[in-house]
Coordinates of C-alpha atoms in Angstrom, one line a residue:
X1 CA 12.3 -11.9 7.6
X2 CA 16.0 -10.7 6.3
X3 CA 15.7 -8.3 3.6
X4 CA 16.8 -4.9 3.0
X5 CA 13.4 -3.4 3.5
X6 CA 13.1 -5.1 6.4
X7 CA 15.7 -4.4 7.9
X8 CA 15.5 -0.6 7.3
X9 CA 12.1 -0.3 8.6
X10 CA 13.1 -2.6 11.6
X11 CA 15.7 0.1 12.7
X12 CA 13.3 2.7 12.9
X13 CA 11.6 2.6 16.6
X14 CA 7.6 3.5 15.7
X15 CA 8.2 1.3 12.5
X16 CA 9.4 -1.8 14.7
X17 CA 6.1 -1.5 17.1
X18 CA 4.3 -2.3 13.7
X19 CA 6.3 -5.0 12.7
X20 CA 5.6 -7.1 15.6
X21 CA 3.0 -10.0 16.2
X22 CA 2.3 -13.9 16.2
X23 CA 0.2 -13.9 12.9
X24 CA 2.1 -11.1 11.3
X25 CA 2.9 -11.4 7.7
X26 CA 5.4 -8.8 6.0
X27 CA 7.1 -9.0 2.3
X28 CA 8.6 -6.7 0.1
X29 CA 6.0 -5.7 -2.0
X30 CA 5.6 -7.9 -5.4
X31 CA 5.2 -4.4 -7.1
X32 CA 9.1 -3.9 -6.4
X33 CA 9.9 -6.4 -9.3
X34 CA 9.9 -6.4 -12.8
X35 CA 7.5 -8.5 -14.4
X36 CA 9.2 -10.1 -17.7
X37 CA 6.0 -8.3 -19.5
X38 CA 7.4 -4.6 -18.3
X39 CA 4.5 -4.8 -15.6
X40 CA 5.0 -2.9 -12.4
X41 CA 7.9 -0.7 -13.9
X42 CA 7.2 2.2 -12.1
X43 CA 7.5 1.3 -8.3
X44 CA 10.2 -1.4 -9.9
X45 CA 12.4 0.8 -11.3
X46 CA 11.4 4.8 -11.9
X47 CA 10.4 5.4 -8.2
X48 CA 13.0 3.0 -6.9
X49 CA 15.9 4.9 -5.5
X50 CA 16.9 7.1 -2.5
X51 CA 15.5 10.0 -3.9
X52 CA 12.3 8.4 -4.9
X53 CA 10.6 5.9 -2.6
X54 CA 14.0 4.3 -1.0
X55 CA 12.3 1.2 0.6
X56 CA 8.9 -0.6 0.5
X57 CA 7.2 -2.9 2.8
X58 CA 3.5 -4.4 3.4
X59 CA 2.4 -6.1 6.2
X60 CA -1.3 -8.2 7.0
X61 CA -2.1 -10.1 10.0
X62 CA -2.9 -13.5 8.7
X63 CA -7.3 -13.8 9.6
X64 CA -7.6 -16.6 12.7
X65 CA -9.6 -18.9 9.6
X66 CA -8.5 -19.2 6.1
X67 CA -11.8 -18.7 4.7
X68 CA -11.3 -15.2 6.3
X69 CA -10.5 -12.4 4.1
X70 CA -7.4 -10.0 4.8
X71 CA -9.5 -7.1 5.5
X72 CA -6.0 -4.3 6.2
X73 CA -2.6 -3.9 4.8
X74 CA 0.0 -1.6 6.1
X75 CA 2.5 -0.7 3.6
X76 CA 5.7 1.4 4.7
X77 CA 7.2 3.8 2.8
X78 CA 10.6 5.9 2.8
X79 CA 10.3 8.7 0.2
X80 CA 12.8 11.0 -1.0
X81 CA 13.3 14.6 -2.2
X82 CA 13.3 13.0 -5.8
X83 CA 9.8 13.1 -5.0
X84 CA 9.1 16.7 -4.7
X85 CA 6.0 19.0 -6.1
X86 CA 7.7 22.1 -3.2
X87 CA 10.6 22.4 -1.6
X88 CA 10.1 19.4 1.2
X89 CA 7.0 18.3 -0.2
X90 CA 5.6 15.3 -2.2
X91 CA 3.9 16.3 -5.5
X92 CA 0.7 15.3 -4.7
X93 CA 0.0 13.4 -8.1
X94 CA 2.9 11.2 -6.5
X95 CA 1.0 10.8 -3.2
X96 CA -2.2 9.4 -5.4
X97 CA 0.3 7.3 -7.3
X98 CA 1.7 5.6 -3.9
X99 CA -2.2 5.6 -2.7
X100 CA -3.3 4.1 -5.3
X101 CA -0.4 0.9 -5.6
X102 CA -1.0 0.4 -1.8
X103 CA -4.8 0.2 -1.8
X104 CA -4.5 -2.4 -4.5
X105 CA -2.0 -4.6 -2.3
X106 CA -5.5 -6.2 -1.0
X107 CA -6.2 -7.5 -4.2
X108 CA -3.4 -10.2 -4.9
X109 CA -3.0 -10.8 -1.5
X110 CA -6.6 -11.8 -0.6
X111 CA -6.8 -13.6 -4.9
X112 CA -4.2 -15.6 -3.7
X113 CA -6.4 -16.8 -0.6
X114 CA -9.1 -17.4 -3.2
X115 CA -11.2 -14.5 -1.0
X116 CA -12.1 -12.5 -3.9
X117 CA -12.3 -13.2 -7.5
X118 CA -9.0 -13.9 -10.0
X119 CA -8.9 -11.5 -12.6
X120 CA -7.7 -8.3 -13.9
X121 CA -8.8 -5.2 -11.5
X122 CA -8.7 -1.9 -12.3
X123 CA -9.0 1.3 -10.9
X124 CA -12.6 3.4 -11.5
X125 CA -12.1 6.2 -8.8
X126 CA -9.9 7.2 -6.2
X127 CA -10.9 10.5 -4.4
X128 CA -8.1 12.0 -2.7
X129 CA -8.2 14.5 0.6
X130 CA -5.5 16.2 1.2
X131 CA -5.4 16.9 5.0
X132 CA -1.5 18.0 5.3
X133 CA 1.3 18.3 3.0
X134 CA 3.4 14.8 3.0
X135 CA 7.0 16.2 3.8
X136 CA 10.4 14.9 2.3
X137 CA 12.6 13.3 3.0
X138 CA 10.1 11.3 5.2
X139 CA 8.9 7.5 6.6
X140 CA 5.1 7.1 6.3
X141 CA 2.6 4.5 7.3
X142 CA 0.0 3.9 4.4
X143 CA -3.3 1.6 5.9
X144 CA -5.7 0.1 3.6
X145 CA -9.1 -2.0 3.9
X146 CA -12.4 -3.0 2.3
X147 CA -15.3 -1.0 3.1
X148 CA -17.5 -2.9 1.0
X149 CA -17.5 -5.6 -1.7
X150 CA -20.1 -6.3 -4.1
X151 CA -19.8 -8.9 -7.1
X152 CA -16.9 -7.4 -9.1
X153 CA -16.4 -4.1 -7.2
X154 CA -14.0 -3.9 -4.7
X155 CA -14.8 -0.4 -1.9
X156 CA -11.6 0.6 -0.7
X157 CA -10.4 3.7 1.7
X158 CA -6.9 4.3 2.7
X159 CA -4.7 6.7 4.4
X160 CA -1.2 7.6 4.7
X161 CA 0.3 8.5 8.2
X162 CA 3.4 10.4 9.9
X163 CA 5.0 8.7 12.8
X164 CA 3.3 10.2 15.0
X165 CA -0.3 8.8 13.9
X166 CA -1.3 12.0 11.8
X167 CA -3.4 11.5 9.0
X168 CA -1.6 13.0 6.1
X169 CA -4.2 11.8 3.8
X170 CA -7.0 10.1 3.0
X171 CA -8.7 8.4 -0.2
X172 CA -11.7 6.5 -1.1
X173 CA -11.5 4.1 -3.9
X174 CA -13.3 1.6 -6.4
X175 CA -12.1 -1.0 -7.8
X176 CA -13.6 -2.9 -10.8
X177 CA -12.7 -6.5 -11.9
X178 CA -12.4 -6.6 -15.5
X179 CA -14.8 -8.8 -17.8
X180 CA -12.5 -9.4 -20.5
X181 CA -8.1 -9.1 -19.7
X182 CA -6.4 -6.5 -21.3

């Protein structure tokens, strides 16, 4: 792959170990560009600088079967001091922001493999536990999966890591699938 985000991540030694792996796939996140309806303006432009979240980069393993559902996304993140609640620290409305767009990379990725339903999904809860401050300037791991999926709601958890493994925080969402687009 040979793009900016990429590459940044690449260079970074516990990042790199991630990146690694026959049936690895990794993009830029779609959320990083404007949609010609003003969607996905916030991680596309407002929180798109080196004092916000400086780069942005998912990564699945592709399942073994394509009727196989992508079941975990990592998403990597390099956040700023634009960022901050505290001296050094992400604002923690921030941290359920970036918690919430990563958690809902499983959506499109596993809609596109016809694995779940098209549609509009929204968010009904996300319940947030914050174990230890997320410092800035920093590089974090965010990891995301199903727990459960019933009809139109999607079970979610997720976490955001240093790079040392420690979990920064944790969150438990829902996610609905619309009956009617918005």
């Amino acid at each position: 792959m040979d793009s900016p985000d990429y590459e940044h991540f690449a260079a970074i030694p516990w990042c790199a170990h991630h990146l690694q792996g026959d049936r690895l796939v990794i993009a830029t996140s779609p959320s990083r560009i404007l949609k010609p309806t003003g969607e996905d303006a916030l991680f596309s432009q407002t929180l798109n600088s080196e004092s916000t979240i400086f780069r942005l980069l998912q990564a699945y393993e592709e399942p073994l079967s394509s009727t196989q559902r992508v079941n975990e996304v990592k998403a990597f993140l390099t956040l700023g001091g634009g960022l901050n609640g505290y001296p050094n620290v992400c604002h923690g409305g921030l941290v359920t922001t970036i918690l919430d767009e990563v958690i809902g990379m499983l959506i499109p990725i596993n809609q596109e493999r016809k694995r779940i339903p098209g549609g509009t999904y929204m968010t009904a809860y996300l319940n947030t536990s914050f174990v230890k401050p997320v410092p800035t300037p920093i590089t974090i791991l965010t990891r995301t999966w199903f727990t459960k999926v019933e009809g139109r709601k999607l079970f979610m958890q997720g976490t955001i890591e240093d790079e040392n493994g420690v979990i920064l925080v944790r969150a438990d969402a829902l996610y609905i699938q619309l009956k009617t687009s918005l």
